[in-house]
Coordinates of C-alpha atoms in Angstrom, one line a residue:
M570 CA -50.4 -18.1 -76.1
D571 CA -47.4 -18.1 -78.3
I572 CA -46.2 -20.8 -80.7
E573 CA -43.6 -22.1 -78.4
A574 CA -46.0 -22.8 -75.5
R575 CA -48.5 -24.6 -78.0
I576 CA -45.8 -26.9 -79.1
K577 CA -44.8 -27.7 -75.3
R578 CA -48.2 -28.4 -74.5
R579 CA -48.4 -31.0 -77.3
Q580 CA -44.9 -32.5 -76.2
R581 CA -46.1 -32.9 -72.5
R582 CA -48.9 -35.1 -73.8
N583 CA -46.8 -38.2 -74.6
G584 CA -49.3 -39.6 -76.8
E585 CA -51.8 -39.9 -74.1
P586 CA -54.9 -37.6 -73.7
R587 CA -54.5 -35.7 -70.3
L588 CA -56.7 -32.9 -68.8
I589 CA -53.7 -31.3 -67.2
Q590 CA -51.1 -30.1 -69.9
D591 CA -49.1 -27.9 -67.8
Y592 CA -49.1 -27.7 -63.9
E593 CA -47.4 -24.4 -63.8
S594 CA -49.9 -22.6 -66.0
I595 CA -52.7 -23.4 -63.4
S596 CA -50.6 -23.1 -60.4
P597 CA -51.7 -20.6 -57.7
V598 CA -48.0 -20.0 -56.9
V599 CA -46.6 -19.3 -60.4
H600 CA -47.3 -15.8 -61.8
I601 CA -47.6 -15.5 -65.8
E602 CA -45.7 -13.1 -67.8
E603 CA -48.6 -11.1 -68.8
P604 CA -51.2 -10.5 -65.8
A605 CA -54.9 -10.6 -67.3
D606 CA -56.7 -7.2 -67.1
R607 CA -54.3 -5.3 -64.8
G608 CA -53.7 -2.5 -67.2
P609 CA -54.9 0.3 -65.1
V610 CA -52.7 -1.0 -62.1
L611 CA -49.7 -1.3 -64.3
E612 CA -50.2 2.3 -65.6
R613 CA -50.2 3.6 -61.8
L614 CA -47.0 1.9 -61.1
L615 CA -45.3 3.1 -64.3
D616 CA -46.6 6.6 -63.5
H617 CA -44.6 6.3 -60.2
L618 CA -41.5 4.7 -61.9
D619 CA -41.5 7.2 -64.8
P620 CA -38.4 9.0 -63.7
V621 CA -36.3 5.7 -64.4
F622 CA -36.9 6.5 -68.3
D623 CA -35.0 9.7 -67.7
G624 CA -32.1 7.9 -65.8
Q625 CA -33.4 9.1 -62.5
L626 CA -34.5 7.2 -59.4
P627 CA -38.1 7.3 -58.4
P628 CA -39.0 8.1 -54.7
N629 CA -39.8 5.2 -52.3
A630 CA -43.2 3.8 -52.3
Y631 CA -45.7 1.3 -50.4
V632 CA -47.9 -0.9 -52.6
Y633 CA -50.6 -2.4 -50.7
G634 CA -53.7 -4.4 -51.2
P635 CA -55.6 -7.7 -49.9
C636 CA -54.6 -11.2 -50.3
G637 CA -55.1 -12.5 -53.8
S638 CA -55.4 -8.9 -55.3
G639 CA -52.5 -9.8 -57.8
K640 CA -49.8 -7.6 -56.3
S641 CA -47.1 -10.0 -56.6
A642 CA -48.3 -11.0 -60.4
V643 CA -48.3 -7.4 -61.4
I644 CA -45.0 -6.4 -59.6
T645 CA -43.0 -9.4 -60.8
A646 CA -44.1 -9.1 -64.4
L647 CA -43.3 -5.5 -64.4
F648 CA -40.0 -5.7 -62.8
A649 CA -39.1 -8.7 -65.2
N650 CA -39.7 -6.4 -68.1
L651 CA -37.9 -3.4 -66.7
E652 CA -34.8 -5.7 -66.1
Q653 CA -34.7 -6.4 -69.7
L654 CA -34.8 -2.8 -70.9
P655 CA -32.5 -2.5 -74.1
T656 CA -28.9 -2.6 -73.7
E657 CA -28.5 1.0 -75.0
Q658 CA -30.5 2.1 -72.0
Q659 CA -29.3 -0.3 -69.4
A660 CA -25.9 -1.5 -68.9
I661 CA -24.8 -4.6 -67.0
I662 CA -23.3 -3.6 -63.7
H663 CA -21.2 -6.6 -62.6
T664 CA -18.0 -5.5 -64.5
T665 CA -15.7 -2.7 -63.3
T666 CA -14.3 -2.4 -66.9
R667 CA -17.6 -1.2 -68.6
A668 CA -16.8 1.6 -71.2
Q669 CA -19.7 3.8 -70.2
P670 CA -22.0 4.0 -67.1
P671 CA -25.7 2.7 -67.4
T672 CA -28.3 5.2 -68.3
S673 CA -31.2 3.9 -66.4
P674 CA -31.2 2.2 -62.9
S675 CA -31.4 -1.5 -62.4
F676 CA -34.2 -3.4 -60.9
V677 CA -34.4 -6.1 -58.4
Y678 CA -37.4 -8.2 -57.1
V679 CA -37.0 -9.8 -53.6
N680 CA -39.4 -12.2 -51.9
A681 CA -39.3 -11.4 -48.3
R682 CA -40.9 -14.8 -47.5
E683 CA -37.6 -16.4 -48.6
T684 CA -35.2 -13.8 -47.2
A685 CA -36.1 -13.1 -43.8
S686 CA -32.6 -12.9 -42.4
E687 CA -30.1 -10.1 -43.0
F688 CA -27.7 -12.4 -44.9
A689 CA -30.5 -13.9 -47.1
F690 CA -31.8 -10.2 -48.0
Y691 CA -28.5 -8.9 -49.0
H692 CA -27.6 -12.1 -50.7
A693 CA -30.7 -11.9 -52.9
I694 CA -30.0 -8.4 -54.0
L695 CA -26.2 -9.2 -54.9
D696 CA -27.2 -12.4 -56.7
A697 CA -29.6 -10.5 -58.8
L698 CA -27.1 -7.9 -59.7
V699 CA -24.3 -10.3 -61.0
D700 CA -23.8 -12.8 -63.5
E701 CA -21.7 -15.1 -61.4
S702 CA -23.5 -17.1 -58.6
V703 CA -22.9 -15.8 -55.1
P704 CA -21.9 -18.4 -52.4
E705 CA -24.3 -19.1 -49.6
H706 CA -21.7 -20.7 -47.5
G707 CA -18.4 -19.7 -46.5
I708 CA -18.9 -16.0 -46.5
G709 CA -20.1 -13.8 -43.5
T710 CA -23.0 -11.3 -43.6
E711 CA -20.5 -8.4 -43.3
T712 CA -18.4 -9.3 -46.1
L713 CA -21.6 -9.8 -48.4
K714 CA -22.9 -6.5 -47.3
S715 CA -19.6 -4.8 -48.0
R716 CA -19.5 -6.2 -51.5
L717 CA -23.0 -5.3 -52.3
H718 CA -22.2 -1.8 -50.7
D719 CA -19.4 -1.3 -53.2
L720 CA -21.5 -2.7 -56.1
V721 CA -24.5 -0.5 -55.6
R722 CA -22.2 2.6 -55.1
E723 CA -20.7 1.7 -58.6
Q724 CA -24.0 1.8 -60.1
R725 CA -24.2 5.7 -60.7
T726 CA -27.9 5.7 -61.7
G727 CA -29.0 3.4 -58.8
I728 CA -31.2 0.5 -58.2
V729 CA -34.9 0.0 -57.6
I730 CA -35.6 -2.8 -55.3
A731 CA -39.1 -4.3 -54.9
V732 CA -39.7 -6.1 -51.6
D733 CA -42.5 -8.3 -51.6
H734 CA -44.8 -9.9 -48.9
I735 CA -43.6 -7.5 -46.2
S736 CA -44.9 -8.2 -42.6
E737 CA -46.3 -11.6 -43.0
P738 CA -45.5 -14.1 -40.1
E739 CA -42.7 -15.7 -41.7
S740 CA -41.2 -12.8 -43.8
I741 CA -39.5 -9.5 -43.1
Q742 CA -41.3 -7.2 -40.7
A743 CA -41.6 -3.3 -41.5
P744 CA -39.1 -2.1 -38.9
D745 CA -36.4 -4.6 -40.1
L746 CA -36.9 -3.7 -43.6
V747 CA -36.2 -0.1 -42.7
E748 CA -33.0 -1.0 -41.0
L749 CA -31.8 -3.2 -43.9
F750 CA -32.4 -0.3 -46.4
A751 CA -30.5 2.0 -44.1
G752 CA -27.4 -0.2 -44.6
L753 CA -27.4 0.5 -48.3
P754 CA -26.0 3.7 -50.1
S755 CA -28.4 6.6 -51.0
N756 CA -28.7 5.5 -54.5
V757 CA -31.3 2.9 -53.9
S758 CA -35.0 3.4 -54.2
W759 CA -37.6 0.7 -52.9
L760 CA -41.1 -0.4 -53.3
A761 CA -42.4 -2.2 -50.3
I762 CA -45.2 -4.6 -51.1
G763 CA -47.7 -5.5 -48.2
R764 CA -51.3 -6.2 -47.1
D765 CA -51.4 -3.6 -44.3
D766 CA -53.2 -0.3 -44.6
P767 CA -50.9 2.7 -45.1
S768 CA -52.0 3.9 -41.7
A769 CA -50.9 0.8 -39.9
T770 CA -47.2 0.5 -41.3
E771 CA -44.2 2.6 -40.3
L772 CA -42.9 2.0 -43.8
T773 CA -45.2 5.1 -44.9
R774 CA -42.9 7.2 -43.0
Y775 CA -40.1 6.8 -45.5
T776 CA -42.2 6.8 -48.6
A777 CA -43.6 9.3 -50.8
K778 CA -46.4 7.6 -52.2
S779 CA -48.9 4.8 -51.3
I780 CA -50.4 2.7 -54.4
S781 CA -53.5 0.7 -53.8
I782 CA -54.3 -2.5 -55.5
D783 CA -57.8 -3.6 -55.3
R784 CA -59.3 -7.1 -55.4
Y785 CA -60.1 -8.3 -58.8
Q786 CA -63.5 -7.6 -60.2
R787 CA -65.6 -10.7 -61.1
Q788 CA -65.1 -10.5 -64.9
M789 CA -61.5 -9.9 -64.4
L790 CA -61.1 -13.0 -62.3
V791 CA -63.0 -15.1 -64.9
D792 CA -60.6 -13.9 -67.5
V793 CA -57.7 -15.0 -65.2
L794 CA -59.2 -18.5 -64.9
M795 CA -60.1 -18.8 -68.5
T796 CA -56.5 -17.6 -69.6
R797 CA -54.9 -20.0 -67.0
A798 CA -57.0 -22.9 -68.2
S799 CA -56.3 -22.3 -71.7
N800 CA -52.7 -22.3 -71.1
G801 CA -52.6 -25.4 -68.8
L802 CA -55.6 -27.8 -69.5
A803 CA -56.9 -29.6 -72.5
Q804 CA -59.2 -27.8 -74.9
Q805 CA -62.4 -27.1 -73.3
G806 CA -61.0 -28.5 -70.0
L807 CA -62.8 -25.6 -68.2
D808 CA -66.4 -24.4 -69.1
H809 CA -66.9 -20.7 -68.8
S810 CA -69.9 -21.1 -66.6
L811 CA -67.7 -23.0 -64.0
A812 CA -65.1 -20.3 -64.1
R813 CA -67.8 -17.6 -63.4
H814 CA -68.9 -19.9 -60.4
I815 CA -65.4 -20.0 -59.0
A816 CA -64.9 -16.1 -59.3
D817 CA -68.3 -15.5 -57.7
W818 CA -67.3 -17.7 -54.7
A819 CA -63.7 -16.4 -54.6
D820 CA -64.9 -12.7 -54.3
G821 CA -62.0 -11.1 -55.9
N822 CA -59.2 -13.3 -54.4
A823 CA -57.0 -14.6 -57.2
H824 CA -55.2 -17.1 -54.9
D825 CA -58.3 -18.8 -53.7
A826 CA -59.9 -18.9 -57.0
L827 CA -56.6 -20.3 -58.7
A828 CA -56.3 -22.8 -56.0
A829 CA -59.9 -23.9 -56.4
L830 CA -59.1 -24.4 -60.3
F831 CA -55.9 -26.3 -59.5
I832 CA -57.7 -28.5 -57.0
A833 CA -60.7 -29.3 -59.4
A834 CA -58.4 -30.1 -62.3
E835 CA -56.5 -32.5 -60.1
L836 CA -59.6 -34.2 -58.9
A837 CA -60.7 -34.6 -62.4
E838 CA -57.3 -35.9 -63.6
E839 CA -57.4 -38.3 -60.9
R840 CA -60.7 -39.6 -62.2
G841 CA -59.6 -39.7 -65.9
Q842 CA -62.0 -37.0 -66.9
D843 CA -61.1 -35.1 -69.9
R844 CA -62.9 -32.0 -68.5
I845 CA -63.8 -30.4 -65.1
T846 CA -67.2 -31.0 -64.0
Q847 CA -69.4 -29.2 -61.3
A848 CA -68.7 -31.7 -58.9
N849 CA -65.1 -31.3 -59.3
V850 CA -65.5 -27.4 -58.5
D851 CA -67.8 -27.9 -55.6
A852 CA -65.4 -30.3 -54.1
A853 CA -62.4 -28.0 -54.7
I854 CA -64.3 -25.1 -53.2
G855 CA -65.2 -27.1 -50.3
E856 CA -61.4 -27.9 -49.6
V857 CA -60.2 -24.2 -49.6
P858 CA -60.3 -22.9 -45.9
D859 CA -61.7 -19.5 -45.1
P860 CA -59.6 -17.6 -44.4
C861 CA -56.9 -19.5 -46.6
V862 CA -53.0 -19.3 -45.9
S863 CA -51.4 -18.6 -49.4
L864 CA -49.8 -21.5 -50.7
G865 CA -46.8 -19.4 -51.6
V866 CA -46.3 -19.0 -47.8
V867 CA -46.5 -22.9 -47.1
L868 CA -44.0 -23.7 -50.1
S869 CA -41.6 -21.0 -48.8
L870 CA -41.2 -22.9 -45.2
P871 CA -38.0 -24.6 -44.6
T872 CA -37.7 -28.1 -46.1
N873 CA -38.1 -30.1 -42.9
R874 CA -41.3 -28.3 -41.9
Q875 CA -42.9 -28.9 -45.4
A876 CA -42.1 -32.3 -45.0
V877 CA -44.1 -32.6 -41.7
L878 CA -46.9 -30.7 -43.4
R879 CA -46.9 -33.2 -46.2
E880 CA -47.2 -36.0 -43.8
L881 CA -49.9 -34.4 -41.7
I882 CA -52.3 -34.1 -44.6
D883 CA -52.2 -37.8 -45.4
L884 CA -52.7 -38.9 -41.8
E885 CA -55.8 -40.9 -41.0
E886 CA -58.5 -39.3 -38.8
G887 CA -57.4 -41.5 -35.6
E888 CA -53.9 -40.2 -36.0
R889 CA -55.0 -36.6 -35.9
S890 CA -57.2 -37.0 -32.9
S891 CA -54.7 -35.1 -30.7
V892 CA -51.4 -33.2 -31.1
T893 CA -49.6 -36.0 -29.5
A894 CA -51.2 -38.7 -31.8
T895 CA -50.2 -36.6 -34.9
T896 CA -46.7 -36.1 -33.5
E897 CA -46.1 -39.6 -33.1
A898 CA -47.6 -40.6 -36.3
I899 CA -45.3 -38.2 -38.3
A900 CA -42.3 -38.8 -36.2
S901 CA -42.5 -42.8 -37.1
V902 CA -42.4 -42.0 -40.8
D903 CA -38.6 -42.8 -42.0
S904 CA -38.5 -40.2 -44.6
V905 CA -39.3 -37.2 -42.1
D906 CA -36.0 -38.2 -40.2
L907 CA -37.1 -35.9 -37.2
S908 CA -37.7 -36.8 -33.4
A909 CA -41.2 -36.5 -32.0
G910 CA -39.9 -33.5 -29.9
T911 CA -38.9 -31.7 -33.0
V912 CA -42.2 -32.6 -35.0
K913 CA -44.2 -31.2 -32.0
R914 CA -42.3 -28.0 -31.8
F915 CA -42.6 -27.5 -35.7
L916 CA -46.3 -28.2 -35.3
Y917 CA -46.7 -25.5 -32.6
E918 CA -44.4 -23.0 -34.3
M919 CA -46.6 -23.4 -37.5
A920 CA -49.9 -22.9 -35.5
E921 CA -48.4 -19.7 -33.9
S922 CA -47.7 -18.3 -37.2
G923 CA -51.1 -19.5 -38.7
V924 CA -50.1 -22.0 -41.2
V925 CA -52.0 -24.7 -39.1
D926 CA -55.0 -24.4 -36.6
R927 CA -54.9 -26.2 -33.2
V928 CA -58.6 -27.1 -32.7
E929 CA -60.0 -28.3 -29.4
A930 CA -61.6 -31.5 -29.4
T931 CA -65.4 -31.4 -28.9
V932 CA -65.5 -35.0 -27.1
T933 CA -63.5 -35.4 -23.9
N934 CA -63.3 -38.0 -21.2
G935 CA -64.2 -35.2 -18.7
Q936 CA -60.8 -35.4 -17.1
G937 CA -58.3 -32.4 -17.4
R938 CA -58.1 -30.0 -20.4
P939 CA -59.6 -31.3 -23.7
P940 CA -57.0 -32.3 -26.3
S941 CA -56.4 -30.4 -29.4
R942 CA -55.8 -31.5 -32.9
V943 CA -53.9 -30.0 -35.8
E944 CA -55.8 -28.8 -39.0
P945 CA -54.1 -27.2 -42.1
R946 CA -55.1 -23.8 -43.1
F947 CA -54.5 -24.4 -46.8
P948 CA -56.0 -26.8 -49.2
P949 CA -54.4 -30.3 -48.9
T950 CA -54.9 -31.4 -52.5
A951 CA -53.1 -28.4 -53.9
F952 CA -50.2 -28.5 -51.4
R953 CA -49.8 -32.2 -52.0
R954 CA -49.5 -32.0 -55.7
L955 CA -47.2 -28.8 -55.6
Y956 CA -44.9 -30.3 -53.0
D957 CA -44.8 -33.6 -54.9
L958 CA -43.9 -31.7 -58.2
Q959 CA -41.0 -30.0 -56.5
Q960 CA -39.3 -33.1 -55.1

């Protein structure tokens, strides 16, 4: 950790001892600048991107691996560094009056969870390439696309675009991504990042290489947890043995491991503890569903759907006995400001995409179809705190 980070940790304490010094450092949806123990993966990606250091575009590639394998962490860190190449190597492209062209491509990272529409996709790329803010309203998709098209053509050495979270339920699907890239000039190279095996996606028809990212090995995941705890918790807030316990349970899934750490820290904080205990970890592990929907997916949902989920996780057991009871309870909350019909539609849509489960009741009155209730497929404590922090 650098000096600035150490100073910020002490500033956040406000004179009171607290276990959690920095929520971002332990958040399962925040990627740190230097991913722990991912050197070999970075080298494989840099081998593929090596042409950019000679001012050339690399071929298209597909990066794949299971949930929690660190794909996003590695790609975001790598592209953040590539975007900051020395000015003598990379020029700013937003001006038409520059004295000389750039000598290496530009780099853009796109989160497909947040850019599923054609407009949002092109807007995200254009916004990353220019200094001025690109308006989100009052401009049509074709106008936006035309501006982006002209700008990309102007970038003589081209642009490398990484599109993350491909083919998830609420994000860009593979066929749509192919069409979106077909609408850009030829001096664009792309990396698509997803979970599907190369044989199961049509993206590999348009790529020269597939790059696999495996799950974290046990000791790597322990290092990730201890690094995050060192940055975000009070000194000795997490014992090494508890980090090993979480890593063993998570079985290489960094998302689930970090979710468990986050929940355990939150439970300990609520109890006024100065360190995480075994009981905290056991309770946290018990709260993470198997399989667990990524909290990044949940927090990328539209604001009104997140508001519905925020109320859902705080309902009493009787209010969650059926979809109808849940709908009525959520719709009655003034801050939600949605009709019962809209709430029910949102719940059904989120059940369809896998964010929540519709679970059939085990006890019935013997008449008609048994009612079903709604259960989250994400850890409530982690979502509650992350949602509240962003409000």
